[in-house]
Coordinates of C-alpha atoms and ligand atoms in Angstrom, one line a residue:
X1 CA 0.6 -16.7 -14.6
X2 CA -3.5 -17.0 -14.6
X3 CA -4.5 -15.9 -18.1
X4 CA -7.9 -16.4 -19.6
X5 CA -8.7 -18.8 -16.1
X6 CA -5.9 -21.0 -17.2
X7 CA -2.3 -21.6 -15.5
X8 CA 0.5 -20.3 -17.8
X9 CA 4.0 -20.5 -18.3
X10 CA 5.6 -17.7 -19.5
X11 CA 4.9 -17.7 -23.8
X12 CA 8.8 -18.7 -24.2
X13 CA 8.7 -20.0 -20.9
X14 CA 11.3 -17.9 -19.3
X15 CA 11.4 -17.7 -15.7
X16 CA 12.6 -15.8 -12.8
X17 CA 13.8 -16.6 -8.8
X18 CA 12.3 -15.9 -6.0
X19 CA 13.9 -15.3 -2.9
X20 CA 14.0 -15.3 0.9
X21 CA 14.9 -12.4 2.3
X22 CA 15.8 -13.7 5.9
X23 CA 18.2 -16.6 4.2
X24 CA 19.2 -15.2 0.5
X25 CA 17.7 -18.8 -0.8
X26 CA 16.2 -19.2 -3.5
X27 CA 12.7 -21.1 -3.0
X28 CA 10.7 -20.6 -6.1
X29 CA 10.7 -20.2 -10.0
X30 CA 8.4 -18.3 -11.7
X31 CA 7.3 -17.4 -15.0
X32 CA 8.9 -14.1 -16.7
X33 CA 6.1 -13.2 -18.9
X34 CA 6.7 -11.8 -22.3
X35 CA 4.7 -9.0 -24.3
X36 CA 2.7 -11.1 -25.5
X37 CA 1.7 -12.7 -22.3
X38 CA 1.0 -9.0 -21.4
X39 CA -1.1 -8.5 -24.5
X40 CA -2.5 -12.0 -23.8
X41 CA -4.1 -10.5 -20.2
X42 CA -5.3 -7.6 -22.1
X43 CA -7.4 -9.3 -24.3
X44 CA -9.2 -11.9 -22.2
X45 CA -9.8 -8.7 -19.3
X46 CA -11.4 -7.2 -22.4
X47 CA -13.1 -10.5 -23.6
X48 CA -14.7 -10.8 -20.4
X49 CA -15.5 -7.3 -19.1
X50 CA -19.3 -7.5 -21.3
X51 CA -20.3 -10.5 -19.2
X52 CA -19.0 -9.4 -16.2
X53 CA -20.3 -6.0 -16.2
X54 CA -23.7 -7.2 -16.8
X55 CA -23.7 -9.8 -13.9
X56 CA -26.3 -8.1 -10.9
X57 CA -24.5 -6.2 -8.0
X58 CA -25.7 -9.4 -5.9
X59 CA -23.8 -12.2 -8.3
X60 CA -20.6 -10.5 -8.3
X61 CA -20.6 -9.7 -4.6
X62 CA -21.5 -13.5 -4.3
X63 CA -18.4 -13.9 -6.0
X64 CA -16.3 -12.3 -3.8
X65 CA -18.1 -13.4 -0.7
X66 CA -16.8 -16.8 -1.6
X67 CA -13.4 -15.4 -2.2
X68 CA -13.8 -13.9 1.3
X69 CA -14.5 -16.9 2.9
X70 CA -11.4 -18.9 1.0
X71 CA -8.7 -16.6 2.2
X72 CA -10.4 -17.2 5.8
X73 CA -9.5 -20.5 5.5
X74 CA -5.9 -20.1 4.3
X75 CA -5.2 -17.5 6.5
X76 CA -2.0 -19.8 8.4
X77 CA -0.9 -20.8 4.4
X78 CA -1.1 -17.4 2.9
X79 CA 1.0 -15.8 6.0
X80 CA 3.6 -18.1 6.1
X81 CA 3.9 -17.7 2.1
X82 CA 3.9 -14.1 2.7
X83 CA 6.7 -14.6 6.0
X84 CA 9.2 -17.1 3.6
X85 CA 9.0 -14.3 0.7
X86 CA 8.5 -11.3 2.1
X87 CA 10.0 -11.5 5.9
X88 CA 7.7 -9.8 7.8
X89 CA 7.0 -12.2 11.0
X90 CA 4.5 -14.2 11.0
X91 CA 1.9 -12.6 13.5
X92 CA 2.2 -9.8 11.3
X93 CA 1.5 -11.6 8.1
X94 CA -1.5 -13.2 9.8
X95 CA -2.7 -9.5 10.4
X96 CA -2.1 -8.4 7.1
X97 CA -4.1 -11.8 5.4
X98 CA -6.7 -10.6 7.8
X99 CA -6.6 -7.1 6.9
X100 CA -6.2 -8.4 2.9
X101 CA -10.2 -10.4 3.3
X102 CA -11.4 -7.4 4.7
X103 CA -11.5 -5.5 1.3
X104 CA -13.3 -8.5 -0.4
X105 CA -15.7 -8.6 2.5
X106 CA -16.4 -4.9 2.7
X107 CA -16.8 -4.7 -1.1
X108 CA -19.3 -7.5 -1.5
X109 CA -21.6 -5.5 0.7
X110 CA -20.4 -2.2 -1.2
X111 CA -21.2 -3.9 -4.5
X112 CA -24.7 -3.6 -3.7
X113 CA -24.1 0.2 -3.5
X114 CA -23.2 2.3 -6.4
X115 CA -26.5 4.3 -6.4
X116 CA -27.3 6.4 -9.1
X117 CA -29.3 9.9 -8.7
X118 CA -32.3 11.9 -10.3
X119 CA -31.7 15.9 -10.6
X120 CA -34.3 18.1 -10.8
X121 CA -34.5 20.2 -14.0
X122 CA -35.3 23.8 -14.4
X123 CA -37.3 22.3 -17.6
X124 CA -41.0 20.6 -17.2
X125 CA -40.5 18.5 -19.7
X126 CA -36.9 17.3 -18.6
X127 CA -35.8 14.9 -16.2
X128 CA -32.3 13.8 -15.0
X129 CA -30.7 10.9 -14.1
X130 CA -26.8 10.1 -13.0
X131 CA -25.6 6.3 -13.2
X132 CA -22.8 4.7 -12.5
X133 CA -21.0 2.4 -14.5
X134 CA -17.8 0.3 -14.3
X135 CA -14.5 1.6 -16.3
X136 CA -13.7 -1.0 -18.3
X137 CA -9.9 -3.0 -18.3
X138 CA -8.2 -1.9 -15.0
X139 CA -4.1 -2.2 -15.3
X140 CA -3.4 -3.3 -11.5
X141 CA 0.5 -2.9 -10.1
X142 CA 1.2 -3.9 -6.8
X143 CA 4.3 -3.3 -4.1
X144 CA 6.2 -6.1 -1.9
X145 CA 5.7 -4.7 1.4
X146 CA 2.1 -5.2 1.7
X147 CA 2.1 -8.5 -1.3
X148 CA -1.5 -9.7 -0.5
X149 CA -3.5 -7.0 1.3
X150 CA -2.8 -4.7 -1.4
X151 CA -4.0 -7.1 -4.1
X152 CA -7.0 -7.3 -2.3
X153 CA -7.4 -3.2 -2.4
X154 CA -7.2 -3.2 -5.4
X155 CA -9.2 -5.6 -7.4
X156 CA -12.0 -6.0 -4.7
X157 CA -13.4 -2.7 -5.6
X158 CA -12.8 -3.2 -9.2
X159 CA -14.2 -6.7 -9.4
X160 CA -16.8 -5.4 -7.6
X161 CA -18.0 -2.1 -9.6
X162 CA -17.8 -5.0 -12.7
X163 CA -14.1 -3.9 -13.7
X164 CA -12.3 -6.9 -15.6
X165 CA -8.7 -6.5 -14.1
X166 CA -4.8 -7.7 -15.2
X167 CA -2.8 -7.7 -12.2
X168 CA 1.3 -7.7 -12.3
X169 CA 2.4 -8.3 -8.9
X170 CA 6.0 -6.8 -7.6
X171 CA 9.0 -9.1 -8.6
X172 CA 9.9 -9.5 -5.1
X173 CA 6.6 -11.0 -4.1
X174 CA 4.9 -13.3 -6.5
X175 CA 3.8 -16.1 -4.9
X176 CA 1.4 -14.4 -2.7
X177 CA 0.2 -13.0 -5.7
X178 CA -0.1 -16.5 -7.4
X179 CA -1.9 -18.1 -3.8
X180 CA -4.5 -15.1 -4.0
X181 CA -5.1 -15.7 -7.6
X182 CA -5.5 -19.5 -6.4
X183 CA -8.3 -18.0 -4.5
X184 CA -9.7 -16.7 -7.1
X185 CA -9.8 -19.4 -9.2
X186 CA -11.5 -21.6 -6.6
X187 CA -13.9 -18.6 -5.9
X188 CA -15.2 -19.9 -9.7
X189 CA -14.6 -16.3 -10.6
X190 CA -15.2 -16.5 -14.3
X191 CA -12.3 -16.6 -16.8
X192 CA -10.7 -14.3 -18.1
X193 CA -12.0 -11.5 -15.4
X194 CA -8.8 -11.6 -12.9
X195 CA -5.5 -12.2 -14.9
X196 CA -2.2 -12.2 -13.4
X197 CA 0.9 -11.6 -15.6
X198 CA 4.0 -12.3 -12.9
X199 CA 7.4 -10.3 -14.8
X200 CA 10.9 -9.5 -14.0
X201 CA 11.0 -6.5 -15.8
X202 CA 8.3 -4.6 -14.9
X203 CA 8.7 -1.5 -17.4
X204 CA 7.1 -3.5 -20.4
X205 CA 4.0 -4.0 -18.4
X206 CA 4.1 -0.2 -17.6
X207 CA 4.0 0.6 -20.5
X208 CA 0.8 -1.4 -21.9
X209 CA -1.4 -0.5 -19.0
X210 CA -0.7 3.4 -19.7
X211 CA -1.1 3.0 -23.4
X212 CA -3.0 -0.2 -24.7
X213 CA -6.0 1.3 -26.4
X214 CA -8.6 -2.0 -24.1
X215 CA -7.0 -0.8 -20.6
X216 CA -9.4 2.1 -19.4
X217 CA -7.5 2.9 -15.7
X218 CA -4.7 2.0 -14.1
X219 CA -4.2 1.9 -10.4
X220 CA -0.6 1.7 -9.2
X221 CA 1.0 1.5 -5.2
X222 CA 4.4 2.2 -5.4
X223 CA 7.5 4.7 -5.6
X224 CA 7.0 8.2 -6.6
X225 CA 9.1 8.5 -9.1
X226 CA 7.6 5.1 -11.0
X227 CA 4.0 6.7 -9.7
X228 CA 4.8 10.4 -11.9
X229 CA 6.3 8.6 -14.9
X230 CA 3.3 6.4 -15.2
X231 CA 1.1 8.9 -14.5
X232 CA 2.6 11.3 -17.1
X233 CA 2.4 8.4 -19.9
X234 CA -1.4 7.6 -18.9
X235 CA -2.2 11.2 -19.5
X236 CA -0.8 11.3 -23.0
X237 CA -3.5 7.8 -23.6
X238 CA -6.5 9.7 -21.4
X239 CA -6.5 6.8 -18.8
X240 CA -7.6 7.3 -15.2
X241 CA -5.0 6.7 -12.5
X242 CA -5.1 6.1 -9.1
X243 CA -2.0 6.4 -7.0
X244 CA -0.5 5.6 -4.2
X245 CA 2.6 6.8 -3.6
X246 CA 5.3 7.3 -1.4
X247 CA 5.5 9.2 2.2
X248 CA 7.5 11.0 5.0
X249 CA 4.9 10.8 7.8
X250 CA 5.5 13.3 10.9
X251 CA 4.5 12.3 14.2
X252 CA 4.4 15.4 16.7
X253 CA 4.6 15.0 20.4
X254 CA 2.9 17.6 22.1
X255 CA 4.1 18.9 25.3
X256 CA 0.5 18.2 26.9
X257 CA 1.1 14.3 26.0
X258 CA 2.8 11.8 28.4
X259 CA 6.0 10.9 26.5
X260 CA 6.2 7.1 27.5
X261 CA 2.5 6.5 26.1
X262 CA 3.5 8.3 23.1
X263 CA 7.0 6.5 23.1
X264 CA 5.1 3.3 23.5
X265 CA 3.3 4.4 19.8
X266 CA 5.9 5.9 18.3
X267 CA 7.9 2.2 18.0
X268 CA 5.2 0.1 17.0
X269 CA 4.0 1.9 14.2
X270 CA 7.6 2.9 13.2
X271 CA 8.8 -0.8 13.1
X272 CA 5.6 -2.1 11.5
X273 CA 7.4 -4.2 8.7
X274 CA 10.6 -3.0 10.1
X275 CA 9.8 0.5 8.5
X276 CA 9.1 -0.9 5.1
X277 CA 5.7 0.9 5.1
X278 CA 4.5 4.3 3.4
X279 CA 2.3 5.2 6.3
X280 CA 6.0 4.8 8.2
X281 CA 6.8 7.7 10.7
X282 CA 10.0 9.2 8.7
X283 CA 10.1 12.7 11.1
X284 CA 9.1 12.5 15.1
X285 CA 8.8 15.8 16.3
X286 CA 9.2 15.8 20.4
X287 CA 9.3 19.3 22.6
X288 CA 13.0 19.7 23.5
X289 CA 12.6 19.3 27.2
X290 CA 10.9 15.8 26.2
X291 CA 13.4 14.7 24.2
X292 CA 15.5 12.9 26.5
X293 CA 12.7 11.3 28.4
X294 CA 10.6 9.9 24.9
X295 CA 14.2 9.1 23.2
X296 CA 15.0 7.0 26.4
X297 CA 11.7 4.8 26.7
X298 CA 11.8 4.7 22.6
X299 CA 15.5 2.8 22.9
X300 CA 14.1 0.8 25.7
X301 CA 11.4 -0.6 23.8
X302 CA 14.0 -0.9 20.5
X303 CA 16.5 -2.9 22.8
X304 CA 13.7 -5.5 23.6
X305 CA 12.7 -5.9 19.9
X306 CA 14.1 -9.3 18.3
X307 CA 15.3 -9.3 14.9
X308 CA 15.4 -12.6 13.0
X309 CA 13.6 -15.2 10.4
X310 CA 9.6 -14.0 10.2
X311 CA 9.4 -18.1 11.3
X312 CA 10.6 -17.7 14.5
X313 CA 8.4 -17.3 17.2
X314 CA 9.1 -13.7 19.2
X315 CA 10.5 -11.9 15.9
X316 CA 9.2 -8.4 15.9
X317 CA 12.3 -7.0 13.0
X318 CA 12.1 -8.9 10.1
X319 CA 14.9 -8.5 6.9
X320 CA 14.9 -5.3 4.4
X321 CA 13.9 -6.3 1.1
X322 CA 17.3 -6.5 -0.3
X323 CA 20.3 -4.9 -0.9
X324 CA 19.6 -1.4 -2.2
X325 CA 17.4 -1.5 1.0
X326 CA 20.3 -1.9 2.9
X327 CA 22.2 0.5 0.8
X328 CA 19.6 2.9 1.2
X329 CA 19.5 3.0 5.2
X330 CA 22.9 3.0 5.7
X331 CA 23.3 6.4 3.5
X332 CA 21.0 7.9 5.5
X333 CA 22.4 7.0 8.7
X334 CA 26.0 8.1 7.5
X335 CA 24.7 11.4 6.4
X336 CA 23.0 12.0 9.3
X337 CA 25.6 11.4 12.0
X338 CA 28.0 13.2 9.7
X339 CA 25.9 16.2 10.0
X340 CA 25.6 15.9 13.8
X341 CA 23.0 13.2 14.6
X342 CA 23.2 11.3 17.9
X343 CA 23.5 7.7 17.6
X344 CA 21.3 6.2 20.8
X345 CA 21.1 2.7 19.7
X346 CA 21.6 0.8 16.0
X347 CA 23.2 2.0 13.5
X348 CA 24.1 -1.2 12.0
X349 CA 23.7 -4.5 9.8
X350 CA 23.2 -7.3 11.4
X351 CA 25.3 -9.9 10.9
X352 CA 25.4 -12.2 13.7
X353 CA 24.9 -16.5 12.9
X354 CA 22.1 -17.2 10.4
X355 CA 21.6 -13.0 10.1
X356 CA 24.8 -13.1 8.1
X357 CA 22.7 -14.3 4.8
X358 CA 19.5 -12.4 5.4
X359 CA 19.0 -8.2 4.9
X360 CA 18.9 -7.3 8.1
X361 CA 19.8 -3.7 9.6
X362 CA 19.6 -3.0 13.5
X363 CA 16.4 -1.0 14.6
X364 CA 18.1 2.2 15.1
X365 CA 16.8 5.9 16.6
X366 CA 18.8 9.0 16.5
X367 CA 18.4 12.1 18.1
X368 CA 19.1 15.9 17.1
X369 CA 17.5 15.1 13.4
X370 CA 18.0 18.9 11.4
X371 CA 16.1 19.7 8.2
X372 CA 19.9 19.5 6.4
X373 CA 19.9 15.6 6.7
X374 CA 18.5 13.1 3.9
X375 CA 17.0 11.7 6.3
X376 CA 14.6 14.9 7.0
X377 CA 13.6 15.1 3.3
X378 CA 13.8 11.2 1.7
X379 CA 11.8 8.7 2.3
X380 CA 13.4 5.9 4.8
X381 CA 11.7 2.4 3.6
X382 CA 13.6 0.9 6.8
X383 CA 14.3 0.4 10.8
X384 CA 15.6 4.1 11.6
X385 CA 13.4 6.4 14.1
X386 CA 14.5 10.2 13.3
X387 CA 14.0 12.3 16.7
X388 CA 13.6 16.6 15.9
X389 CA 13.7 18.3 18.7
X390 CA 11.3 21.3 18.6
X391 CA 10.9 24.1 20.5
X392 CA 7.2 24.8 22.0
X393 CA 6.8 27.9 20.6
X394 CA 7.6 26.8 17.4
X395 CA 4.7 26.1 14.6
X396 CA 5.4 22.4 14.8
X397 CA 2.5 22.0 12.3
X398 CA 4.3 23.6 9.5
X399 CA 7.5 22.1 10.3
X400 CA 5.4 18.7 9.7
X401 CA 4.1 20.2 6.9
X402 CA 7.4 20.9 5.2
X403 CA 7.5 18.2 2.3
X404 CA 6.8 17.3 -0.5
X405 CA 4.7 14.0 0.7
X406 CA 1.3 14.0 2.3
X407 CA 0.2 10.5 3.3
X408 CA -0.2 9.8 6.7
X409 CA 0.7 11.9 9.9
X410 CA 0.7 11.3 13.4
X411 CA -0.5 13.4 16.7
X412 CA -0.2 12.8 20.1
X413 CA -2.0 15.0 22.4
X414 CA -4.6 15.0 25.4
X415 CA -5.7 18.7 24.2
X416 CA -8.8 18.3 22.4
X417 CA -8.5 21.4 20.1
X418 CA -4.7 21.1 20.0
X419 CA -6.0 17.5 17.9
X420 CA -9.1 19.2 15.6
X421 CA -6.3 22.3 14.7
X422 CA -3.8 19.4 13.7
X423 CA -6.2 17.5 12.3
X424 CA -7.4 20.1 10.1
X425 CA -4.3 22.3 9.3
X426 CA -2.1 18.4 8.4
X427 CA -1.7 18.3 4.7
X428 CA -1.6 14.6 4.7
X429 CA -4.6 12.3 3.8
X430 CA -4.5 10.1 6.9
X431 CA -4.3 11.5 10.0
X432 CA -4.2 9.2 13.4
X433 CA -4.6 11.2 16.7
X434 CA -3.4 9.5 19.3
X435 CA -3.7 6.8 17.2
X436 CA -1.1 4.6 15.6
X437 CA -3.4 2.5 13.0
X438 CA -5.9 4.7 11.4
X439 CA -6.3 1.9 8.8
X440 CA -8.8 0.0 7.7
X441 CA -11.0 -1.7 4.7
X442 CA -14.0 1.0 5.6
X443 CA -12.0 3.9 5.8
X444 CA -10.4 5.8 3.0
X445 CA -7.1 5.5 2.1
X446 CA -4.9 7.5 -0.1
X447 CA -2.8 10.6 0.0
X448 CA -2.2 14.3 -1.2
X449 CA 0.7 15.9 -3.1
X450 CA 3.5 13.6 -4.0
X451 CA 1.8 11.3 -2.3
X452 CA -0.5 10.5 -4.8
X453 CA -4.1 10.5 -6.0
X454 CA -7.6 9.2 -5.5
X455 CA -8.5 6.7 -2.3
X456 CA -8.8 3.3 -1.6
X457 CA -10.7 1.1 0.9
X458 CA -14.3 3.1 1.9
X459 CA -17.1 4.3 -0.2
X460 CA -14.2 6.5 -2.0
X461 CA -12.6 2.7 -3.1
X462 CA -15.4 1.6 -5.7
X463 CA -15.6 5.5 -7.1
X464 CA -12.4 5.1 -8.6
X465 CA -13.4 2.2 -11.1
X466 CA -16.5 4.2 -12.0
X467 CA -17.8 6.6 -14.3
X468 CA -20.4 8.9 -14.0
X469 CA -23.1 8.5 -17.1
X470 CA -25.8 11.6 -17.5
X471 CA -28.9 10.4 -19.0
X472 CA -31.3 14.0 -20.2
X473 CA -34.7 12.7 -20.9
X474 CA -37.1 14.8 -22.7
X475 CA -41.0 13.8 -21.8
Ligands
ADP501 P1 9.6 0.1 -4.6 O1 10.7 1.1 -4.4 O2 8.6 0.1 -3.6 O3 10.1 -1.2 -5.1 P2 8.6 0.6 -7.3 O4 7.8 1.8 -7.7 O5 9.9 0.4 -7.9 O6 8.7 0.8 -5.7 O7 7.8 -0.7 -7.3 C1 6.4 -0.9 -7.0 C2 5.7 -1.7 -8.1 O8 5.9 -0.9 -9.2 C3 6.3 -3.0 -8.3 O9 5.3 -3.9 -8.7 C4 7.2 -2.8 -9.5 O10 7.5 -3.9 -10.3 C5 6.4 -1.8 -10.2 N1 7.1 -0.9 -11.2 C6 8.4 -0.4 -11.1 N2 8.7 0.3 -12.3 C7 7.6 0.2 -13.1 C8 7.3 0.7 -14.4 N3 8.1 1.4 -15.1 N4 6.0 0.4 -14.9 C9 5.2 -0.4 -14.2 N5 5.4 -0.8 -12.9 C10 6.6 -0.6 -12.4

């Protein structure tokens, strides 16, 4: 752990594995921090947040400028931390290291931009100004599917409004956490300003970042059901919250589009970290009579994906996180061919040679997907591609509508007002059109309903570690 800018074991040194996904092996030890590690965090966040908040814009961007520059030049390092712990292959983990300096990048330069405002009063002798100022002690929790970029999301913006942060990085994932924190170090970001606190259990650390009276905001990426629980605790305490949460992204076929291209999409973004992603497509809506011609070029392009070890060159399906993972997919699958779903390819573990030890599940697509299946309604985390045939006439928007998530959605069309009515009637917060990646550090990020709240990345990002100060002068 990084506590007060020094390495830590865990206060009764207690530790806890870490492990490959791909192999089952065990290939690290880490420390299991206790409460008062925790409370240890807290305070040196706190100790630091007067010196840090008074640094210029300038110094502190220089700070992450630096930090920008050093995760440049571990790119290869970082991934292949990211490929042994996490699984994703390794082209993909160079993308996401990639995508990860982006925040610090864009965030130096936004540092340099939290303006302020004057209001004109209806009084002559009053004037008005707005200014903004950082939080305080931000309470930073972090998923496994994304282990370094969403570090970056998160304390980039913070560091850079002058937020003093604690992160605790998912169980699964650690070590990136500990190389980014590396980074940090080496950036000669002051002490006690970035603090990492690595913990098994992550329901004590919870707990302090919604209620210790020094932590001012906690921003959490993660599962719904952790996301309301937290957020209902941080209410009680008055903290602000950002969230992101969960999703069940739709991605609509029009009849207008040419079903190969879309097909073509469809798999990449639905296999991005074999499906272990919240922007996931979860429900792909195609016109009946297209069905048959998308579902075919979709298992095409599945057949000729390679699952495997991240390490291995050509490896597009990396390994589920783990067992309940597993668990998880193969419920859905079950349910859904008991209710009638076609199986057109998957529908399996993988077990074959060195698989055997790793979490890995076939990519798998089935066809006539109804609203009576899990699969329609829960959230997949994994390598399955649900097909809904709809009918043309049919309000295909408010069948994409139907849930309770609202994160990212998906449109493919070549009718231009076909794409501004879906793009405005979606009740999701990112919407691609025609347009599989509609990520990136400058644009916001975040969704509605039970997806969550507030944004990250953008101009949006540094808001949410800000408050908004009214000065009234009288002249
Ligand atoms: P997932 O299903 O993606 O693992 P979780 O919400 O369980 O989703 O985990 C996301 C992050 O939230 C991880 O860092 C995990 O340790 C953390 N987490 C889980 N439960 C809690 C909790 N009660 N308090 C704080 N963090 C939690």
């Amino acid at each position: 752990m990084f506590i007060d800018g020094k390495w830590e074991q865990a206060e009764d040194k207690a530790t806890f594995d870490v492990f490959n996904p791909a192999t089952g092996d065990v290939i690290s030890k880490v420390a299991d921090g206790s409460q008062k590690d925790i409370i240890s965090a807290i305070h040196a966040a706190d100790k630091a947040f007067p010196m840090w908040s008074s640094l210029t814009a300038y110094q502190r961007s220089g700070y992450l400028y630096r930090a920008h520059q050093l995760m440049m030049d571990r790119k290869e390092d970082l991934a292949r931390t990211m490929t042994l712990e996490q699984g994703k292959p390794l082209a993909a983990a160079r993308n996401e290291v990639q995508y990860g300096a982006d925040f610090l990048l864009w965030f130096a330069e936004e540092a340099k931009r939290v303006y302020g405002q004057t209001i004109p009063s209806s009084r002559p002798d009053q004037r008005f100004m707005v200014i903004k100022q950082p939080l305080g002690v931000v309470g930073a929790v972090t998923p496994w599917n994304y282990p370094v970029s969403m570090i970056t999301r998160k304390l980039a913006p913070a560091l850079a409004a002058g937020c003093t942060v604690v992160l605790k990085p998912a169980e699964a994932t650690p070590l990136c956490a500990i190389e980014m924190f590396k980074i940090f170090e080496d950036a000669k970001i002051p002490k006690g300003v970035v603090n990492l606190v690595t913990k098994l259990d992550p329901k004590p650390v919870g707990e302090e970042f919604v209620t210790h009276p020094m932590i001012r905001k906690l921003t959490f990426t993660g599962s719904t059901q952790v996301g309301k629980m937290l957020a209902g605790r941080a209410a009680q305490h008055m903290k602000r919250i950002s969230l992101e949460l969960g999703g069940h992204a739709p991605f609509i076929v029009y009849d207008d589009a040419d079903p190969v291209h879309a097909a073509k999409g469809a798999v990449l973004v639905k296999f991005l970290n074999t499906g272990q992603a919240c922007i996931s497509p979860n429900r792909i809506f195609v016109p009946c009579d297209r069905v048959d011609a998308f579902a075919t070029e979709f298992a095409n392009r599945v057949n000729a994906m390679k699952a495997g070890n991240g390490m291995e060159q050509g490896v597009k399906i990396g390994p589920l996180v783990g067992p309940d993972a597993i668990a998880k997919v193969e419920n859905q699958v079950a349910d859904a061919l008991g209710k009638g779903a076609h199986l057109i390819t998957g529908g399996k573990r993988l077990t074959d040679g060195a698989l055997e030890k790793g979490y890995f599940y076939a990519p798998t697509v089935l066809t006539h997907v109804t609203r009576d299946m899990l699969i329609f309604r829960e959230e997949t985390f994994g390598p399955v591609a649900p097909i809904i045939a709809y009918d043309p006439e049919d309000d295909v928007i408010a069948m994409a509508n139907d849930t309770e998530y609202g994160l990212a959605a998906y449109v493919y069309t070549t009718n231009m007002s076909r794409a501004m009515t879906a793009f405005e009637r979606l009740r999701f917060g990112i919407i691609g059109i025609n347009d599989i990646n509609p990520t990136s550090a400058s644009a916001p990020f975040g969704g509605m309903k039970d997806s969550g709240m507030g944004r990250e990345g953008a101009k949006e990002g540094i808001n949410e570690y800000l408050e908004t100060k009214l000065g009234g002068f009288s002249i």
